[in-house]
Amino acid sequence: MPIKVPDSLPAKEILNNENIFVMDESTAFHQDIRPLRIAILNLMPTKETTETQLLRLIGNTPLQVEIVLLHPKTHTSKNTSHEHLESFYKTFEDIQDQYYDGLVITGAPVEHLNFEDVNYWEELKDIMDWSRRNVTSTFHICWASQAGLYHHFGVPKYELDNKIFGVFPHTTEKQNVNLLRGFDEMFFVPQSRHTEVRREDIEKIGDLDILSESEESGVYIVASKDGRQIFVSGHSEYDPLSLKYEYDRDKAKGLDIDLPKNYFPGDNPEKLPFSTWRSHANLLFSNWLNYYVYQQTPYDLGAGI
Ligand SMILES: CC(=O)SCCNC(=O)CCNC(=O)[C@H](O)C(C)(C)COP(=O)(O)OP(=O)(O)OC[C@H]1O[C@@H](n2cnc3c(N)ncnc32)[C@H](O)[C@@H]1OP(=O)(O)O
Ligand SMILES: N[C@@H](CCO)C(=O)O
C-alpha cells in the first residue's frame, strides 16, 4: 500500500526519487476502494495443493480479494475429483463475459508436449486472448509462462538435456521496477522443469523486459512493458516439501532423477529440507497485487480495461 502524506511534505520528493510509493492527500481522497477480483486458472493435477499455496500468498495483503477458481472444461481431470471441481470451480464459459483485476495461470506437467498437443490448448488460447481484453494483469507460472510467451509473442520453448531441479540463486536485471521492489540482490527460487525459454529470443521482442534471471537456471521473470503480463519460470509458491515430493515420486517410478540442487541439508535426502524462498514469494505476489493490479485497475472494471 502507498504511504499517504501531505501534498507539500519535502520527504515526498526524496521518497519519490527512491521509487518509494507515496500518494499525496488529494489523490488518496479521490481513490475509490473495492475488493479485488482475482481468477486462478488451475492447470495443475494436484489442484488442492496449488490452491492452498496460491491463496496463502494472495491472502497476505491488506486488500480484500475475491477469488474464483477455474479449470479447463476441455480437459477431463484424472487426479482431481469431479466433486471437488463441481463444488469449487467454474469454467471459462461461466465467466467470459466478466472482468477481473488479476488472473493467475498455474504451471502444468505438459512441457514434453508441443503446445498444440495439450488437449486444452484451444481453450487456453481463448482464455489468454480474453485476458488481454478483460483482465488488468495476468501472472503466468512455469509452463503457463512458456505458453503465454509463445502464444502472445511467438517465443519458443526448448527441451533441456537435464531437468532444472532445485533451489537456485537469482538476481534482478533492472533498477526501479515495481515488481522487484524490496527484493534482495540475490534471492532463492525453486525451479522444476524440463524446458526453458531463452534470453536471445525474448530480447528480440520490444514489448518484453527480462526482470530477473539466474546464472544456473536461466530467465526467471519477464514482463510486458505495460505490466499487464507477467511470466515467471519458477515456483516461488512451492511448499518446503514440494521438491522432495517430486523427487520421491520420480525415484519411486525408477526415473533417472538427480537430487534437487541446494535443497536437502548436506545433499542428504534423508534430511528434511527447509525453505529459503518464502519471503521472496510473499514479496513477489504482494508487489504484483499492489502495483500491477490494485494501483492500475479501474474502479469500474468493465468500463476501464
Ligand atoms: C513445468 C511446470 O509447470 S511444473 C508444474 C507441474 N508439476 C506438477 O504438476 C507437480 C505435481 N504433479 C505430479 O506429481 C504428477 O503430475 C501426478 C502425480 C499428479 C500425476 O502423474 P502421472 O501419473 O505421471 O501422470 P497422469 O497420467 O496422471 O497425468 C498427469 C497430468 O498431466 C497432464 N496431461 C497429460 N497429458 C496431457 C495432455 N495431452 N493434455 C493436457 N494435459 C495433459 C494432466 O494435467 C494430467 O493430470 P490431470 O488429468 O489430473 O490434470
Ligand atoms: N515440476 C514438474 C516438472 C514436470 O512438468 C514435476 O516434476 O512435476
JSON list of C-alpha atoms in Angstrom, two decimals, residues 87-273:
[
{"chain": "A", "resi": 87, "resn": "SER", "atom": "CA", "xyz": [-18.13, -27.64, -5.72]},
{"chain": "A", "resi": 88, "resn": "PHE", "atom": "CA", "xyz": [-15.37, -25.08, -6.03]},
{"chain": "A", "resi": 89, "resn": "TYR", "atom": "CA", "xyz": [-14.55, -24.44, -9.68]},
{"chain": "A", "resi": 90, "resn": "LYS", "atom": "CA", "xyz": [-16.02, -22.62, -12.64]},
{"chain": "A", "resi": 91, "resn": "THR", "atom": "CA", "xyz": [-15.01, -22.80, -16.27]},
{"chain": "A", "resi": 92, "resn": "PHE", "atom": "CA", "xyz": [-14.11, -20.05, -18.73]},
{"chain": "A", "resi": 93, "resn": "GLU", "atom": "CA", "xyz": [-17.55, -20.39, -20.29]},
{"chain": "A", "resi": 94, "resn": "ASP", "atom": "CA", "xyz": [-19.12, -19.34, -16.97]},
{"chain": "A", "resi": 95, "resn": "ILE", "atom": "CA", "xyz": [-17.09, -16.14, -16.58]},
{"chain": "A", "resi": 96, "resn": "GLN", "atom": "CA", "xyz": [-16.10, -15.00, -20.07]},
{"chain": "A", "resi": 97, "resn": "ASP", "atom": "CA", "xyz": [-18.43, -12.01, -20.04]},
{"chain": "A", "resi": 98, "resn": "GLN", "atom": "CA", "xyz": [-16.88, -10.71, -16.80]},
{"chain": "A", "resi": 99, "resn": "TYR", "atom": "CA", "xyz": [-13.87, -8.55, -15.97]},
{"chain": "A", "resi": 100, "resn": "TYR", "atom": "CA", "xyz": [-11.14, -9.29, -13.43]},
{"chain": "A", "resi": 101, "resn": "ASP", "atom": "CA", "xyz": [-8.43, -7.26, -11.78]},
{"chain": "A", "resi": 102, "resn": "GLY", "atom": "CA", "xyz": [-5.99, -10.16, -11.89]},
{"chain": "A", "resi": 103, "resn": "LEU", "atom": "CA", "xyz": [-5.59, -13.65, -13.34]},
{"chain": "A", "resi": 104, "resn": "VAL", "atom": "CA", "xyz": [-3.08, -16.30, -12.26]},
{"chain": "A", "resi": 105, "resn": "ILE", "atom": "CA", "xyz": [-2.41, -19.19, -14.67]},
{"chain": "A", "resi": 106, "resn": "THR", "atom": "CA", "xyz": [-0.55, -22.06, -12.98]},
{"chain": "A", "resi": 107, "resn": "GLY", "atom": "CA", "xyz": [2.07, -24.48, -14.22]},
{"chain": "A", "resi": 108, "resn": "ALA", "atom": "CA", "xyz": [1.18, -27.87, -15.72]},
{"chain": "A", "resi": 109, "resn": "PRO", "atom": "CA", "xyz": [3.16, -31.11, -16.24]},
{"chain": "A", "resi": 110, "resn": "VAL", "atom": "CA", "xyz": [2.87, -30.96, -20.03]},
{"chain": "A", "resi": 111, "resn": "GLU", "atom": "CA", "xyz": [6.23, -29.49, -21.03]},
{"chain": "A", "resi": 112, "resn": "HIS", "atom": "CA", "xyz": [7.22, -32.54, -23.04]},
{"chain": "A", "resi": 113, "resn": "LEU", "atom": "CA", "xyz": [4.27, -31.92, -25.38]},
{"chain": "A", "resi": 114, "resn": "ASN", "atom": "CA", "xyz": [4.11, -29.39, -28.18]},
{"chain": "A", "resi": 115, "resn": "PHE", "atom": "CA", "xyz": [1.74, -26.64, -27.09]},
{"chain": "A", "resi": 116, "resn": "GLU", "atom": "CA", "xyz": [-0.69, -27.70, -29.81]},
{"chain": "A", "resi": 117, "resn": "ASP", "atom": "CA", "xyz": [-0.84, -31.25, -28.38]},
{"chain": "A", "resi": 118, "resn": "VAL", "atom": "CA", "xyz": [-2.05, -30.15, -24.95]},
{"chain": "A", "resi": 119, "resn": "ASN", "atom": "CA", "xyz": [-5.70, -31.11, -25.01]},
{"chain": "A", "resi": 120, "resn": "TYR", "atom": "CA", "xyz": [-6.94, -27.79, -23.59]},
{"chain": "A", "resi": 121, "resn": "TRP", "atom": "CA", "xyz": [-4.67, -25.64, -25.83]},
{"chain": "A", "resi": 122, "resn": "GLU", "atom": "CA", "xyz": [-7.51, -24.11, -27.88]},
{"chain": "A", "resi": 123, "resn": "GLU", "atom": "CA", "xyz": [-9.39, -23.20, -24.70]},
{"chain": "A", "resi": 124, "resn": "LEU", "atom": "CA", "xyz": [-6.23, -21.80, -23.11]},
{"chain": "A", "resi": 125, "resn": "LYS", "atom": "CA", "xyz": [-5.56, -19.67, -26.19]},
{"chain": "A", "resi": 126, "resn": "ASP", "atom": "CA", "xyz": [-9.09, -18.25, -25.89]},
{"chain": "A", "resi": 127, "resn": "ILE", "atom": "CA", "xyz": [-8.52, -17.52, -22.21]},
{"chain": "A", "resi": 128, "resn": "MET", "atom": "CA", "xyz": [-5.17, -15.84, -22.91]},
{"chain": "A", "resi": 129, "resn": "ASP", "atom": "CA", "xyz": [-6.75, -13.69, -25.65]},
{"chain": "A", "resi": 130, "resn": "TRP", "atom": "CA", "xyz": [-9.64, -12.81, -23.33]},
{"chain": "A", "resi": 131, "resn": "SER", "atom": "CA", "xyz": [-7.15, -11.83, -20.60]},
{"chain": "A", "resi": 132, "resn": "ARG", "atom": "CA", "xyz": [-5.84, -9.03, -22.86]},
{"chain": "A", "resi": 133, "resn": "ARG", "atom": "CA", "xyz": [-9.34, -7.57, -23.03]},
{"chain": "A", "resi": 134, "resn": "ASN", "atom": "CA", "xyz": [-10.89, -8.45, -19.67]},
{"chain": "A", "resi": 135, "resn": "VAL", "atom": "CA", "xyz": [-8.08, -8.60, -17.08]},
{"chain": "A", "resi": 136, "resn": "THR", "atom": "CA", "xyz": [-5.86, -5.81, -15.76]},
{"chain": "A", "resi": 137, "resn": "SER", "atom": "CA", "xyz": [-2.79, -8.01, -15.16]},
{"chain": "A", "resi": 138, "resn": "THR", "atom": "CA", "xyz": [-2.10, -11.73, -15.69]},
{"chain": "A", "resi": 139, "resn": "PHE", "atom": "CA", "xyz": [0.55, -13.69, -13.77]},
{"chain": "A", "resi": 140, "resn": "HIS", "atom": "CA", "xyz": [1.74, -16.83, -15.62]},
{"chain": "A", "resi": 141, "resn": "ILE", "atom": "CA", "xyz": [3.64, -19.53, -13.69]},
{"chain": "A", "resi": 142, "resn": "CYS", "atom": "CA", "xyz": [6.16, -22.08, -15.07]},
{"chain": "A", "resi": 143, "resn": "TRP", "atom": "CA", "xyz": [4.62, -23.92, -18.04]},
{"chain": "A", "resi": 144, "resn": "ALA", "atom": "CA", "xyz": [1.96, -21.21, -18.33]},
{"chain": "A", "resi": 145, "resn": "SER", "atom": "CA", "xyz": [4.74, -18.63, -18.66]},
{"chain": "A", "resi": 146, "resn": "GLN", "atom": "CA", "xyz": [6.14, -20.57, -21.61]},
{"chain": "A", "resi": 147, "resn": "ALA", "atom": "CA", "xyz": [2.64, -20.98, -23.06]},
{"chain": "A", "resi": 148, "resn": "GLY", "atom": "CA", "xyz": [1.92, -17.26, -22.68]},
{"chain": "A", "resi": 149, "resn": "LEU", "atom": "CA", "xyz": [5.24, -16.14, -24.17]},
{"chain": "A", "resi": 150, "resn": "TYR", "atom": "CA", "xyz": [4.65, -18.49, -27.10]},
{"chain": "A", "resi": 151, "resn": "HIS", "atom": "CA", "xyz": [1.05, -17.54, -27.71]},
{"chain": "A", "resi": 152, "resn": "HIS", "atom": "CA", "xyz": [1.31, -13.78, -27.26]},
{"chain": "A", "resi": 153, "resn": "PHE", "atom": "CA", "xyz": [4.85, -13.20, -28.56]},
{"chain": "A", "resi": 154, "resn": "GLY", "atom": "CA", "xyz": [5.93, -16.30, -30.53]},
{"chain": "A", "resi": 155, "resn": "VAL", "atom": "CA", "xyz": [8.78, -17.13, -28.08]},
{"chain": "A", "resi": 156, "resn": "PRO", "atom": "CA", "xyz": [9.69, -20.85, -28.41]},
{"chain": "A", "resi": 157, "resn": "LYS", "atom": "CA", "xyz": [10.46, -23.26, -25.58]},
{"chain": "A", "resi": 158, "resn": "TYR", "atom": "CA", "xyz": [13.43, -25.65, -25.74]},
{"chain": "A", "resi": 159, "resn": "GLU", "atom": "CA", "xyz": [13.93, -29.12, -24.21]},
{"chain": "A", "resi": 160, "resn": "LEU", "atom": "CA", "xyz": [16.75, -29.29, -21.66]},
{"chain": "A", "resi": 161, "resn": "ASP", "atom": "CA", "xyz": [19.23, -32.18, -21.53]},
{"chain": "A", "resi": 162, "resn": "ASN", "atom": "CA", "xyz": [18.80, -32.29, -17.76]},
{"chain": "A", "resi": 163, "resn": "LYS", "atom": "CA", "xyz": [15.83, -31.17, -15.72]},
{"chain": "A", "resi": 164, "resn": "ILE", "atom": "CA", "xyz": [16.46, -27.86, -13.92]},
{"chain": "A", "resi": 165, "resn": "PHE", "atom": "CA", "xyz": [15.61, -29.06, -10.46]},
{"chain": "A", "resi": 166, "resn": "GLY", "atom": "CA", "xyz": [16.39, -27.40, -7.16]},
{"chain": "A", "resi": 167, "resn": "VAL", "atom": "CA", "xyz": [16.54, -24.04, -5.44]},
{"chain": "A", "resi": 168, "resn": "PHE", "atom": "CA", "xyz": [18.68, -21.55, -7.36]},
{"chain": "A", "resi": 169, "resn": "PRO", "atom": "CA", "xyz": [20.13, -18.11, -6.62]},
{"chain": "A", "resi": 170, "resn": "HIS", "atom": "CA", "xyz": [18.54, -15.38, -8.75]},
{"chain": "A", "resi": 171, "resn": "THR", "atom": "CA", "xyz": [19.37, -11.72, -9.36]},
{"chain": "A", "resi": 172, "resn": "THR", "atom": "CA", "xyz": [17.45, -8.71, -10.60]},
{"chain": "A", "resi": 173, "resn": "GLU", "atom": "CA", "xyz": [18.22, -7.30, -14.04]},
{"chain": "A", "resi": 174, "resn": "LYS", "atom": "CA", "xyz": [16.63, -3.87, -13.81]},
{"chain": "A", "resi": 175, "resn": "GLN", "atom": "CA", "xyz": [16.55, -0.98, -11.34]},
{"chain": "A", "resi": 176, "resn": "ASN", "atom": "CA", "xyz": [13.45, 0.76, -10.08]},
{"chain": "A", "resi": 177, "resn": "VAL", "atom": "CA", "xyz": [10.90, -1.77, -11.26]},
{"chain": "A", "resi": 178, "resn": "ASN", "atom": "CA", "xyz": [7.86, -2.02, -9.01]},
{"chain": "A", "resi": 179, "resn": "LEU", "atom": "CA", "xyz": [7.60, -5.80, -9.29]},
{"chain": "A", "resi": 180, "resn": "LEU", "atom": "CA", "xyz": [11.11, -6.12, -7.85]},
{"chain": "A", "resi": 181, "resn": "ARG", "atom": "CA", "xyz": [10.68, -3.60, -5.07]},
{"chain": "A", "resi": 182, "resn": "GLY", "atom": "CA", "xyz": [12.30, -4.75, -1.82]},
{"chain": "A", "resi": 183, "resn": "PHE", "atom": "CA", "xyz": [13.97, -7.80, -3.44]},
{"chain": "A", "resi": 184, "resn": "ASP", "atom": "CA", "xyz": [17.39, -8.71, -2.09]},
{"chain": "A", "resi": 185, "resn": "GLU", "atom": "CA", "xyz": [20.25, -8.51, -4.58]},
{"chain": "A", "resi": 186, "resn": "MET", "atom": "CA", "xyz": [20.33, -12.28, -4.55]},
{"chain": "A", "resi": 187, "resn": "PHE", "atom": "CA", "xyz": [17.34, -14.44, -3.64]},
{"chain": "A", "resi": 188, "resn": "PHE", "atom": "CA", "xyz": [16.37, -18.10, -3.96]},
{"chain": "A", "resi": 189, "resn": "VAL", "atom": "CA", "xyz": [13.60, -19.67, -6.04]},
{"chain": "A", "resi": 190, "resn": "PRO", "atom": "CA", "xyz": [12.60, -23.31, -6.63]},
{"chain": "A", "resi": 191, "resn": "GLN", "atom": "CA", "xyz": [12.82, -24.39, -10.27]},
{"chain": "A", "resi": 192, "resn": "SER", "atom": "CA", "xyz": [11.49, -27.69, -11.55]},
{"chain": "A", "resi": 193, "resn": "ARG", "atom": "CA", "xyz": [11.24, -28.03, -15.31]},
{"chain": "A", "resi": 194, "resn": "HIS", "atom": "CA", "xyz": [12.46, -29.89, -18.39]},
{"chain": "A", "resi": 195, "resn": "THR", "atom": "CA", "xyz": [12.20, -26.93, -20.78]},
{"chain": "A", "resi": 196, "resn": "GLU", "atom": "CA", "xyz": [13.31, -23.32, -20.96]},
{"chain": "A", "resi": 197, "resn": "VAL", "atom": "CA", "xyz": [12.82, -20.05, -22.80]},
{"chain": "A", "resi": 198, "resn": "ARG", "atom": "CA", "xyz": [15.95, -18.20, -23.91]},
{"chain": "A", "resi": 199, "resn": "ARG", "atom": "CA", "xyz": [17.15, -14.66, -23.35]},
{"chain": "A", "resi": 200, "resn": "GLU", "atom": "CA", "xyz": [18.07, -14.15, -27.03]},
{"chain": "A", "resi": 201, "resn": "ASP", "atom": "CA", "xyz": [14.51, -14.93, -28.18]},
{"chain": "A", "resi": 202, "resn": "ILE", "atom": "CA", "xyz": [12.95, -12.62, -25.60]},
{"chain": "A", "resi": 203, "resn": "GLU", "atom": "CA", "xyz": [15.35, -9.77, -26.37]},
{"chain": "A", "resi": 204, "resn": "LYS", "atom": "CA", "xyz": [14.03, -9.69, -29.93]},
{"chain": "A", "resi": 205, "resn": "ILE", "atom": "CA", "xyz": [10.60, -8.66, -28.64]},
{"chain": "A", "resi": 206, "resn": "GLY", "atom": "CA", "xyz": [10.48, -4.93, -27.97]},
{"chain": "A", "resi": 207, "resn": "ASP", "atom": "CA", "xyz": [7.39, -5.23, -25.74]},
{"chain": "A", "resi": 208, "resn": "LEU", "atom": "CA", "xyz": [9.11, -7.52, -23.22]},
{"chain": "A", "resi": 209, "resn": "ASP", "atom": "CA", "xyz": [11.64, -6.91, -20.43]},
{"chain": "A", "resi": 210, "resn": "ILE", "atom": "CA", "xyz": [13.66, -9.57, -18.63]},
{"chain": "A", "resi": 211, "resn": "LEU", "atom": "CA", "xyz": [13.45, -8.54, -14.97]},
{"chain": "A", "resi": 212, "resn": "SER", "atom": "CA", "xyz": [15.22, -11.39, -13.22]},
{"chain": "A", "resi": 213, "resn": "GLU", "atom": "CA", "xyz": [17.49, -14.25, -14.13]},
{"chain": "A", "resi": 214, "resn": "SER", "atom": "CA", "xyz": [19.67, -16.98, -12.62]},
{"chain": "A", "resi": 215, "resn": "GLU", "atom": "CA", "xyz": [23.13, -17.90, -13.89]},
{"chain": "A", "resi": 216, "resn": "GLU", "atom": "CA", "xyz": [22.32, -21.57, -13.48]},
{"chain": "A", "resi": 217, "resn": "SER", "atom": "CA", "xyz": [18.60, -21.82, -14.19]},
{"chain": "A", "resi": 218, "resn": "GLY", "atom": "CA", "xyz": [18.16, -19.03, -16.77]},
{"chain": "A", "resi": 219, "resn": "VAL", "atom": "CA", "xyz": [15.41, -16.49, -17.32]},
{"chain": "A", "resi": 220, "resn": "TYR", "atom": "CA", "xyz": [13.12, -16.11, -14.29]},
{"chain": "A", "resi": 221, "resn": "ILE", "atom": "CA", "xyz": [10.78, -13.09, -14.58]},
{"chain": "A", "resi": 222, "resn": "VAL", "atom": "CA", "xyz": [9.71, -11.48, -17.86]},
{"chain": "A", "resi": 223, "resn": "ALA", "atom": "CA", "xyz": [7.13, -8.67, -18.02]},
{"chain": "A", "resi": 224, "resn": "SER", "atom": "CA", "xyz": [5.37, -6.93, -20.85]},
{"chain": "A", "resi": 225, "resn": "LYS", "atom": "CA", "xyz": [6.28, -3.23, -20.92]},
{"chain": "A", "resi": 226, "resn": "ASP", "atom": "CA", "xyz": [2.71, -2.28, -19.96]},
{"chain": "A", "resi": 227, "resn": "GLY", "atom": "CA", "xyz": [2.84, -4.59, -16.90]},
{"chain": "A", "resi": 228, "resn": "ARG", "atom": "CA", "xyz": [-0.29, -6.42, -17.98]},
{"chain": "A", "resi": 229, "resn": "GLN", "atom": "CA", "xyz": [1.51, -9.72, -18.46]},
{"chain": "A", "resi": 230, "resn": "ILE", "atom": "CA", "xyz": [3.99, -11.24, -16.04]},
{"chain": "A", "resi": 231, "resn": "PHE", "atom": "CA", "xyz": [5.79, -14.50, -16.91]},
{"chain": "A", "resi": 232, "resn": "VAL", "atom": "CA", "xyz": [7.57, -16.35, -14.09]},
{"chain": "A", "resi": 233, "resn": "SER", "atom": "CA", "xyz": [9.54, -19.53, -14.81]},
{"chain": "A", "resi": 234, "resn": "GLY", "atom": "CA", "xyz": [9.96, -20.72, -11.21]},
{"chain": "A", "resi": 235, "resn": "HIS", "atom": "CA", "xyz": [7.71, -21.99, -8.45]},
{"chain": "A", "resi": 236, "resn": "SER", "atom": "CA", "xyz": [8.02, -19.46, -5.65]},
{"chain": "A", "resi": 237, "resn": "GLU", "atom": "CA", "xyz": [4.66, -20.72, -4.41]},
{"chain": "A", "resi": 238, "resn": "TYR", "atom": "CA", "xyz": [6.00, -24.23, -3.67]},
{"chain": "A", "resi": 239, "resn": "ASP", "atom": "CA", "xyz": [5.88, -25.54, -0.09]},
{"chain": "A", "resi": 240, "resn": "PRO", "atom": "CA", "xyz": [9.14, -26.54, 1.63]},
{"chain": "A", "resi": 241, "resn": "LEU", "atom": "CA", "xyz": [8.48, -30.20, 0.74]},
{"chain": "A", "resi": 242, "resn": "SER", "atom": "CA", "xyz": [7.16, -29.84, -2.84]},
{"chain": "A", "resi": 243, "resn": "LEU", "atom": "CA", "xyz": [10.52, -30.63, -4.49]},
{"chain": "A", "resi": 244, "resn": "LYS", "atom": "CA", "xyz": [11.03, -33.56, -2.11]},
{"chain": "A", "resi": 245, "resn": "TYR", "atom": "CA", "xyz": [7.63, -34.88, -3.16]},
{"chain": "A", "resi": 246, "resn": "GLU", "atom": "CA", "xyz": [8.58, -34.64, -6.86]},
{"chain": "A", "resi": 247, "resn": "TYR", "atom": "CA", "xyz": [11.97, -36.25, -6.18]},
{"chain": "A", "resi": 248, "resn": "ASP", "atom": "CA", "xyz": [10.49, -39.15, -4.17]},
{"chain": "A", "resi": 249, "resn": "ARG", "atom": "CA", "xyz": [7.77, -39.62, -6.78]},
{"chain": "A", "resi": 250, "resn": "ASP", "atom": "CA", "xyz": [10.25, -39.89, -9.66]},
{"chain": "A", "resi": 251, "resn": "LYS", "atom": "CA", "xyz": [12.62, -42.15, -7.68]},
{"chain": "A", "resi": 252, "resn": "ALA", "atom": "CA", "xyz": [9.70, -44.45, -6.86]},
{"chain": "A", "resi": 253, "resn": "LYS", "atom": "CA", "xyz": [8.90, -44.62, -10.59]},
{"chain": "A", "resi": 254, "resn": "GLY", "atom": "CA", "xyz": [12.51, -45.66, -11.27]},
{"chain": "A", "resi": 255, "resn": "LEU", "atom": "CA", "xyz": [13.23, -42.48, -13.24]},
{"chain": "A", "resi": 256, "resn": "ASP", "atom": "CA", "xyz": [16.78, -41.19, -13.58]},
{"chain": "A", "resi": 257, "resn": "ILE", "atom": "CA", "xyz": [16.34, -38.08, -11.45]},
{"chain": "A", "resi": 258, "resn": "ASP", "atom": "CA", "xyz": [19.16, -36.05, -9.85]},
{"chain": "A", "resi": 259, "resn": "LEU", "atom": "CA", "xyz": [18.89, -34.70, -6.33]},
{"chain": "A", "resi": 260, "resn": "PRO", "atom": "CA", "xyz": [17.32, -31.23, -6.29]},
{"chain": "A", "resi": 261, "resn": "LYS", "atom": "CA", "xyz": [20.22, -28.75, -6.04]},
{"chain": "A", "resi": 262, "resn": "ASN", "atom": "CA", "xyz": [20.76, -26.57, -2.95]},
{"chain": "A", "resi": 263, "resn": "TYR", "atom": "CA", "xyz": [17.86, -28.23, -1.19]},
{"chain": "A", "resi": 264, "resn": "PHE", "atom": "CA", "xyz": [18.46, -31.16, 1.16]},
{"chain": "A", "resi": 265, "resn": "PRO", "atom": "CA", "xyz": [20.86, -30.30, 4.01]},
{"chain": "A", "resi": 266, "resn": "GLY", "atom": "CA", "xyz": [24.26, -31.76, 3.02]},
{"chain": "A", "resi": 267, "resn": "ASP", "atom": "CA", "xyz": [22.56, -33.15, -0.11]},
{"chain": "A", "resi": 268, "resn": "ASN", "atom": "CA", "xyz": [21.20, -35.90, 2.11]},
{"chain": "A", "resi": 269, "resn": "PRO", "atom": "CA", "xyz": [17.65, -36.79, 1.01]},
{"chain": "A", "resi": 270, "resn": "GLU", "atom": "CA", "xyz": [17.07, -38.41, 4.41]},
{"chain": "A", "resi": 271, "resn": "LYS", "atom": "CA", "xyz": [17.22, -34.95, 6.00]},
{"chain": "A", "resi": 272, "resn": "LEU", "atom": "CA", "xyz": [14.29, -32.56, 5.87]},
{"chain": "A", "resi": 273, "resn": "PRO", "atom": "CA", "xyz": [14.79, -29.53, 3.62]}
]
